[in-house]
Amino acid sequence: ISHAEHAGYHFLIDGTNYDDRNAYRPGMKALQELGIHSPLLELQVTKAQIRSLAADLGISSSDRPSAPCLATRLPYGTKLDFDVLANIDQGEQFIKTLDFYNVRLRLHQDIIRIEIDKKDFGKFLEYQEQILVRLKELGFLYITLDLEGFRSGSMDIKIDKTLN
């Protein structure tokens, strides 16, 4: 904020969109307290509308999968460990090189839970051994595939939605 003020900016905005209103976002309170505006949320612009507009404008990343903060891969209240987060990132990037679109690795103590789109379960079995070897190299002890598939915000299941 001080950098923006020093640079002469009078307003700060973020990219929170209308679809984010139902997700647990602990930072939303901080945005409000700091006077940071969320115009996409305020104008009720959805993620699908943003992607459509970006495609219309020829923006090449319009269909890129969401890339939320790596801290969302850990249960709330977990102390952040940058080495662990780096290993999660490396694991996700490795799986993406095998042509998986949506990939999340969620850490639960000694268990790493792999979320991919359900339609990719068959393909996953083809690469199962490669994925297992790479994730073991990264230090993960127990490796599971989430049978519910990829779900944005799956770490929020235990969160009281009234906290936002």
XYZ file of N, CA and C in Angstrom:
492
model
N 0.833 -1.187 0.000
C 0.000 0.000 0.000
C 0.874 1.245 0.000
N 1.931 1.221 0.810
C 2.809 2.395 0.855
C 3.483 2.615 -0.497
N 3.824 1.536 -1.189
C 4.427 1.664 -2.520
C 3.437 2.314 -3.490
N 2.185 1.904 -3.433
C 1.164 2.482 -4.308
C 0.979 3.968 -4.007
N 0.937 4.306 -2.729
C 0.795 5.710 -2.343
C 1.989 6.521 -2.818
N 3.188 5.971 -2.627
C 4.410 6.654 -3.055
C 4.425 6.855 -4.571
N 3.856 5.897 -5.303
C 3.814 5.985 -6.766
C 2.673 6.881 -7.250
N 1.871 7.390 -6.321
C 0.813 8.321 -6.690
C -0.533 7.685 -7.004
N -0.703 6.424 -6.664
C -1.991 5.770 -6.907
C -2.957 6.099 -5.770
N -4.191 6.367 -6.136
C -5.203 6.719 -5.147
C -6.091 5.538 -4.766
N -6.115 4.512 -5.618
C -6.955 3.346 -5.367
C -6.163 2.081 -5.625
N -6.462 1.051 -4.852
C -5.939 -0.290 -5.114
C -7.133 -1.194 -5.365
N -6.983 -2.088 -6.339
C -8.052 -3.038 -6.635
C -7.475 -4.445 -6.652
N -8.351 -5.417 -6.464
C -7.925 -6.811 -6.565
C -8.857 -7.537 -7.534
N -8.553 -8.788 -7.807
C -9.280 -9.556 -8.815
C -10.359 -10.469 -8.279
N -10.795 -10.270 -7.052
C -11.880 -11.090 -6.521
C -13.100 -10.927 -7.422
N -13.696 -12.060 -7.820
C -14.862 -11.988 -8.700
C -16.111 -12.501 -7.988
N -17.244 -12.408 -8.667
C -18.532 -12.737 -8.051
C -18.610 -14.196 -7.612
N -17.944 -15.090 -8.314
C -17.954 -16.503 -7.925
C -17.224 -16.733 -6.603
N -16.339 -15.826 -6.232
C -15.567 -15.974 -4.995
C -16.390 -15.677 -3.742
N -17.566 -15.123 -3.891
C -18.345 -14.688 -2.723
C -18.769 -15.845 -1.836
N -18.882 -17.052 -2.385
C -19.322 -18.203 -1.597
C -18.168 -19.022 -1.039
N -16.957 -18.648 -1.379
C -15.781 -19.379 -0.892
C -15.257 -18.703 0.374
N -14.623 -19.496 1.210
C -14.008 -18.933 2.413
C -12.750 -18.189 2.000
N -12.736 -16.900 2.191
C -11.608 -16.049 1.833
C -11.256 -15.191 3.041
N -10.348 -15.680 3.901
C -10.024 -14.910 5.104
C -9.438 -13.536 4.796
N -8.867 -13.350 3.628
C -8.282 -12.066 3.268
C -9.296 -11.004 2.886
N -10.562 -11.392 2.685
C -11.582 -10.421 2.283
C -11.770 -9.321 3.339
N -11.703 -9.710 4.585
C -11.853 -8.722 5.657
C -10.701 -7.721 5.606
N -9.497 -8.220 5.373
C -8.327 -7.337 5.288
C -8.463 -6.377 4.107
N -8.957 -6.869 2.973
C -9.156 -5.991 1.815
C -10.094 -4.841 2.174
N -11.187 -5.171 2.837
C -12.157 -4.143 3.233
C -11.533 -3.154 4.210
N -10.818 -3.670 5.201
C -10.205 -2.803 6.210
C -9.175 -1.865 5.593
N -8.489 -2.330 4.553
C -7.450 -1.527 3.912
C -8.000 -0.631 2.803
N -9.297 -0.737 2.540
C -9.906 0.105 1.513
C -9.573 -0.326 0.095
N -9.226 -1.580 -0.076
C -8.928 -2.110 -1.410
C -10.242 -2.526 -2.056
N -10.452 -2.076 -3.275
C -11.707 -2.331 -3.982
C -11.644 -3.645 -4.761
N -12.803 -4.271 -4.898
C -12.960 -5.506 -5.677
C -14.037 -5.254 -6.733
N -13.692 -4.547 -7.815
C -14.722 -4.140 -8.783
C -15.432 -5.308 -9.472
N -14.734 -6.401 -9.721
C -15.391 -7.539 -10.371
C -16.459 -8.132 -9.455
N -16.180 -8.173 -8.176
C -17.157 -8.647 -7.194
C -18.319 -7.661 -7.086
N -17.981 -6.376 -6.978
C -19.006 -5.346 -6.820
C -19.950 -5.289 -8.018
N -19.427 -5.553 -9.219
C -20.242 -5.522 -10.442
C -20.828 -6.886 -10.789
N -20.626 -7.873 -9.914
C -21.145 -9.231 -10.073
C -20.650 -9.899 -11.362
N -19.374 -9.701 -11.673
C -18.759 -10.327 -12.845
C -18.234 -11.698 -12.432
N -18.675 -12.743 -13.140
C -18.292 -14.116 -12.808
C -16.989 -14.515 -13.494
N -16.421 -15.605 -13.031
C -15.192 -16.124 -13.640
C -15.427 -16.481 -15.109
N -16.585 -17.068 -15.417
C -16.897 -17.423 -16.811
C -16.953 -16.172 -17.685
N -17.523 -15.095 -17.166
C -17.583 -13.847 -17.928
C -16.189 -13.261 -18.140
N -15.354 -13.354 -17.128
C -13.975 -12.858 -17.246
C -13.239 -13.642 -18.321
N -13.363 -14.967 -18.296
C -12.698 -15.811 -19.294
C -13.217 -15.510 -20.703
N -14.521 -15.327 -20.839
C -15.117 -15.032 -22.141
C -14.605 -13.695 -22.683
N -14.584 -12.690 -21.835
C -14.082 -11.378 -22.243
C -12.605 -11.462 -22.625
N -11.826 -12.173 -21.839
C -10.398 -12.328 -22.139
C -10.209 -13.020 -23.489
N -11.009 -14.047 -23.768
C -10.919 -14.741 -25.061
C -11.301 -13.791 -26.192
N -12.364 -12.999 -25.998
C -12.785 -12.026 -27.013
C -11.688 -11.012 -27.307
N -10.900 -10.688 -26.285
C -9.807 -9.722 -26.448
C -8.523 -10.369 -26.956
N -8.561 -11.700 -27.154
C -7.391 -12.407 -27.667
C -6.312 -12.658 -26.632
N -6.669 -12.635 -25.376
C -5.697 -12.890 -24.315
C -5.455 -14.393 -24.250
N -4.221 -14.799 -24.471
C -3.897 -16.224 -24.629
C -4.132 -17.046 -23.370
N -4.135 -16.429 -22.227
C -4.300 -17.176 -20.976
C -5.760 -17.269 -20.532
N -6.693 -16.970 -21.411
C -8.108 -16.922 -21.023
C -8.647 -18.255 -20.524
N -8.039 -19.355 -20.958
C -8.528 -20.668 -20.517
C -7.563 -21.357 -19.556
N -6.614 -20.614 -19.043
C -5.650 -21.176 -18.089
C -6.376 -21.553 -16.801
N -6.029 -22.703 -16.214
C -6.694 -23.079 -14.962
C -6.350 -22.106 -13.839
N -7.233 -22.039 -12.865
C -6.991 -21.187 -11.700
C -5.699 -21.611 -11.016
N -5.023 -20.652 -10.430
C -3.764 -20.942 -9.737
C -3.760 -20.232 -8.384
N -4.569 -20.716 -7.450
C -4.603 -20.061 -6.146
C -3.310 -20.265 -5.366
N -3.152 -19.492 -4.345
C -1.983 -19.542 -3.474
C -1.714 -20.967 -2.994
N -0.449 -21.345 -2.967
C -0.080 -22.694 -2.527
C -0.491 -22.978 -1.084
N -0.663 -21.947 -0.285
C -1.086 -22.165 1.102
C -2.459 -22.825 1.170
N -3.254 -22.725 0.084
C -4.572 -23.366 0.073
C -4.465 -24.881 -0.021
N -3.261 -25.394 -0.165
C -3.058 -26.852 -0.224
C -2.902 -27.459 1.167
N -2.853 -26.595 2.173
C -2.659 -27.042 3.558
C -3.911 -26.754 4.372
N -4.172 -27.548 5.410
C -5.312 -27.254 6.285
C -5.128 -25.894 6.969
N -6.240 -25.215 7.237
C -6.176 -23.947 7.956
C -5.498 -24.159 9.298
N -4.679 -23.194 9.690
C -3.979 -23.268 10.962
C -2.627 -23.950 10.880
N -2.282 -24.500 9.713
C -0.987 -25.156 9.542
C 0.087 -24.093 9.363
N 1.179 -24.228 10.089
C 2.300 -23.303 9.928
C 2.880 -23.491 8.524
N 3.072 -22.386 7.815
C 3.586 -22.462 6.452
C 5.066 -22.811 6.462
N 5.418 -23.789 5.664
C 6.801 -24.231 5.495
C 7.107 -24.111 4.009
N 8.011 -23.210 3.665
C 8.257 -22.920 2.260
C 8.846 -24.111 1.509
N 9.593 -24.975 2.189
C 10.102 -26.186 1.532
C 8.954 -27.125 1.176
N 8.013 -27.281 2.084
C 6.841 -28.132 1.821
C 6.029 -27.550 0.665
N 5.804 -26.236 0.688
C 5.050 -25.599 -0.393
C 5.768 -25.751 -1.731
N 7.095 -25.646 -1.722
C 7.867 -25.832 -2.959
C 7.717 -27.257 -3.475
N 7.715 -28.234 -2.571
C 7.537 -29.630 -2.988
C 6.142 -29.870 -3.547
N 5.143 -29.268 -2.943
C 3.778 -29.375 -3.469
C 3.727 -28.780 -4.869
N 4.319 -27.605 -5.036
C 4.340 -26.953 -6.346
C 5.053 -27.823 -7.378
N 6.206 -28.366 -7.017
C 6.938 -29.231 -7.952
C 6.123 -30.467 -8.316
N 5.427 -31.041 -7.337
C 4.586 -32.201 -7.605
C 3.449 -31.869 -8.557
N 2.787 -30.737 -8.328
C 1.699 -30.322 -9.215
C 2.219 -30.060 -10.623
N 3.350 -29.372 -10.713
C 3.899 -29.070 -12.037
C 4.275 -30.351 -12.776
N 4.822 -31.325 -12.067
C 5.169 -32.600 -12.696
C 3.919 -33.273 -13.266
N 2.865 -33.340 -12.476
C 1.635 -33.991 -12.942
C 1.052 -33.236 -14.133
N 1.146 -31.917 -14.120
C 0.653 -31.126 -15.256
C 1.436 -31.420 -16.532
N 2.732 -31.754 -16.404
C 3.511 -32.089 -17.608
C 3.012 -33.370 -18.256
N 2.229 -34.155 -17.521
C 1.662 -35.394 -18.051
C 0.295 -35.135 -18.688
N -0.015 -33.873 -18.925
C -1.225 -33.437 -19.628
C -2.495 -33.545 -18.783
N -2.369 -33.214 -17.498
C -3.531 -33.080 -16.636
C -3.809 -31.587 -16.495
N -5.055 -31.187 -16.629
C -5.415 -29.767 -16.641
C -5.546 -29.211 -15.221
N -6.492 -29.719 -14.462
C -6.680 -29.282 -13.074
C -5.969 -30.249 -12.151
N -5.030 -29.737 -11.379
C -4.263 -30.570 -10.448
C -4.103 -29.811 -9.139
N -4.427 -30.468 -8.046
C -4.128 -29.930 -6.725
C -3.577 -31.061 -5.875
N -2.516 -30.774 -5.157
C -1.995 -31.686 -4.141
C -2.338 -31.071 -2.796
N -3.094 -31.792 -1.992
C -3.534 -31.298 -0.684
C -2.839 -32.124 0.392
N -2.160 -31.450 1.289
C -1.391 -32.135 2.326
C -2.198 -32.249 3.616
N -2.269 -33.471 4.128
C -2.923 -33.761 5.407
C -1.922 -34.553 6.239
N -1.113 -33.866 7.013
C -0.048 -34.470 7.822
C 0.869 -35.301 6.919
N 0.825 -36.629 7.014
C 1.711 -37.482 6.202
C 1.085 -37.920 4.881
N -0.125 -37.467 4.596
C -0.838 -37.905 3.394
C -0.914 -36.760 2.393
N -0.522 -37.024 1.153
C -0.732 -36.059 0.080
C -1.895 -36.588 -0.756
N -2.925 -35.770 -0.881
C -4.144 -36.156 -1.592
C -4.136 -35.486 -2.957
N -4.200 -36.287 -4.006
C -4.159 -35.776 -5.376
C -5.585 -35.539 -5.856
N -5.860 -34.321 -6.295
C -7.140 -34.003 -6.919
C -6.893 -33.722 -8.394
N -7.583 -34.459 -9.253
C -7.585 -34.215 -10.695
C -9.031 -34.326 -11.161
N -9.312 -33.878 -12.372
C -10.659 -34.023 -12.911
C -11.020 -35.500 -13.003
N -12.264 -35.836 -12.670
C -12.704 -37.233 -12.705
C -12.508 -37.855 -14.083
N -12.687 -37.066 -15.128
C -12.535 -37.597 -16.487
C -11.107 -38.073 -16.757
N -10.161 -37.667 -15.919
C -8.754 -38.043 -16.101
C -8.330 -39.240 -15.262
N -9.258 -39.860 -14.535
C -8.888 -40.988 -13.680
C -8.250 -42.122 -14.479
N -8.795 -42.441 -15.650
C -8.219 -43.507 -16.475
C -6.792 -43.184 -16.882
N -6.577 -41.948 -17.311
C -5.232 -41.512 -17.701
C -4.287 -41.560 -16.503
N -4.813 -41.227 -15.327
C -3.996 -41.243 -14.121
C -3.395 -42.629 -13.899
N -4.195 -43.658 -14.122
C -3.703 -45.025 -13.915
C -2.534 -45.345 -14.838
N -2.526 -44.753 -16.035
C -1.411 -44.954 -16.966
C -0.113 -44.373 -16.411
N -0.217 -43.286 -15.678
C 0.962 -42.575 -15.166
C 1.186 -42.802 -13.676
N 0.401 -43.668 -13.088
C 0.424 -43.875 -11.644
C 1.830 -44.111 -11.102
N 2.603 -44.969 -11.732
C 3.937 -45.299 -11.216
C 4.877 -44.097 -11.294
N 4.845 -43.365 -12.419
C 5.692 -42.177 -12.563
C 5.341 -41.134 -11.499
N 4.057 -40.939 -11.278
C 3.607 -39.960 -10.290
C 4.036 -40.394 -8.892
N 3.851 -41.662 -8.598
C 4.242 -42.204 -7.295
C 5.732 -41.984 -7.037
N 6.560 -42.333 -8.016
C 8.015 -42.189 -7.863
C 8.386 -40.727 -7.626
N 7.825 -39.814 -8.433
C 8.184 -38.397 -8.300
C 7.731 -37.825 -6.955
N 6.522 -38.165 -6.533
C 6.043 -37.630 -5.257
C 6.823 -38.204 -4.082
N 7.250 -39.448 -4.182
C 8.111 -40.033 -3.137
C 9.456 -39.298 -3.105
N 10.006 -38.987 -4.299
C 11.266 -38.228 -4.366
C 11.130 -36.874 -3.669
N 9.944 -36.311 -3.742
C 9.696 -35.011 -3.118
C 9.441 -35.125 -1.616
N 9.418 -36.353 -1.104
C 9.320 -36.552 0.336
C 7.942 -36.881 0.875
N 6.976 -37.113 0.004
C 5.637 -37.440 0.471
C 5.564 -38.924 0.801
N 5.074 -39.252 1.996
C 5.062 -40.634 2.483
C 3.887 -41.440 1.954
N 2.681 -40.902 2.122
C 1.465 -41.603 1.717
C 0.784 -40.791 0.624
N 0.463 -41.439 -0.474
C -0.041 -40.748 -1.652
C -1.383 -41.354 -2.034
N -2.412 -40.506 -2.127
C -3.747 -40.993 -2.453
C -4.356 -40.175 -3.585
N -5.274 -40.797 -4.316
C -6.071 -40.108 -5.324
C -7.450 -39.860 -4.727
N -7.890 -38.618 -4.729
C -9.198 -38.266 -4.190
C -10.278 -38.721 -5.168
N -11.120 -39.650 -4.743
C -12.145 -40.217 -5.614
C -13.277 -39.244 -5.926
N -13.325 -38.118 -5.228
C -14.305 -37.083 -5.567
C -13.798 -36.192 -6.696
N -12.538 -36.330 -7.049
C -11.981 -35.531 -8.131
C -11.627 -34.124 -7.697
N -11.222 -33.325 -8.680
C -10.830 -31.941 -8.422
C -12.034 -31.139 -7.947
N -11.842 -30.404 -6.857
C -12.862 -29.517 -6.318
C -12.186 -28.258 -5.817
N -12.493 -27.160 -6.430
C -11.945 -25.894 -5.964
C -12.430 -25.644 -4.545
N -11.507 -25.299 -3.661
C -11.872 -24.989 -2.283
C -12.157 -26.200 -1.419
N -11.651 -27.362 -1.791
C -11.983 -28.567 -1.020
C -11.432 -28.530 0.407
N -10.443 -27.682 0.667
C -9.929 -27.573 2.035
C -10.871 -26.737 2.918
N -11.891 -26.139 2.307
C -12.828 -25.293 3.046
C -13.999 -26.074 3.631
N -14.071 -27.370 3.393
C -15.234 -28.164 3.791
C -15.559 -27.997 5.273
N -14.555 -27.919 6.119
C -14.790 -27.828 7.565
C -14.952 -26.388 8.058
N -14.872 -25.434 7.151
C -14.915 -24.023 7.540
C -16.360 -23.539 7.623
N -16.652 -22.783 8.654
C -17.961 -22.155 8.819
C -18.047 -20.997 7.827
N -18.966 -21.069 6.879
C -19.079 -20.062 5.820
C -19.455 -18.680 6.355
N -19.919 -18.583 7.576
C -20.270 -17.277 8.125
C -19.033 -16.494 8.550
N -17.861 -17.120 8.477
C -16.635 -16.439 8.912
C -16.174 -15.374 7.929
N -16.593 -15.429 6.682
C -16.111 -14.495 5.654
C -16.458 -13.075 5.959
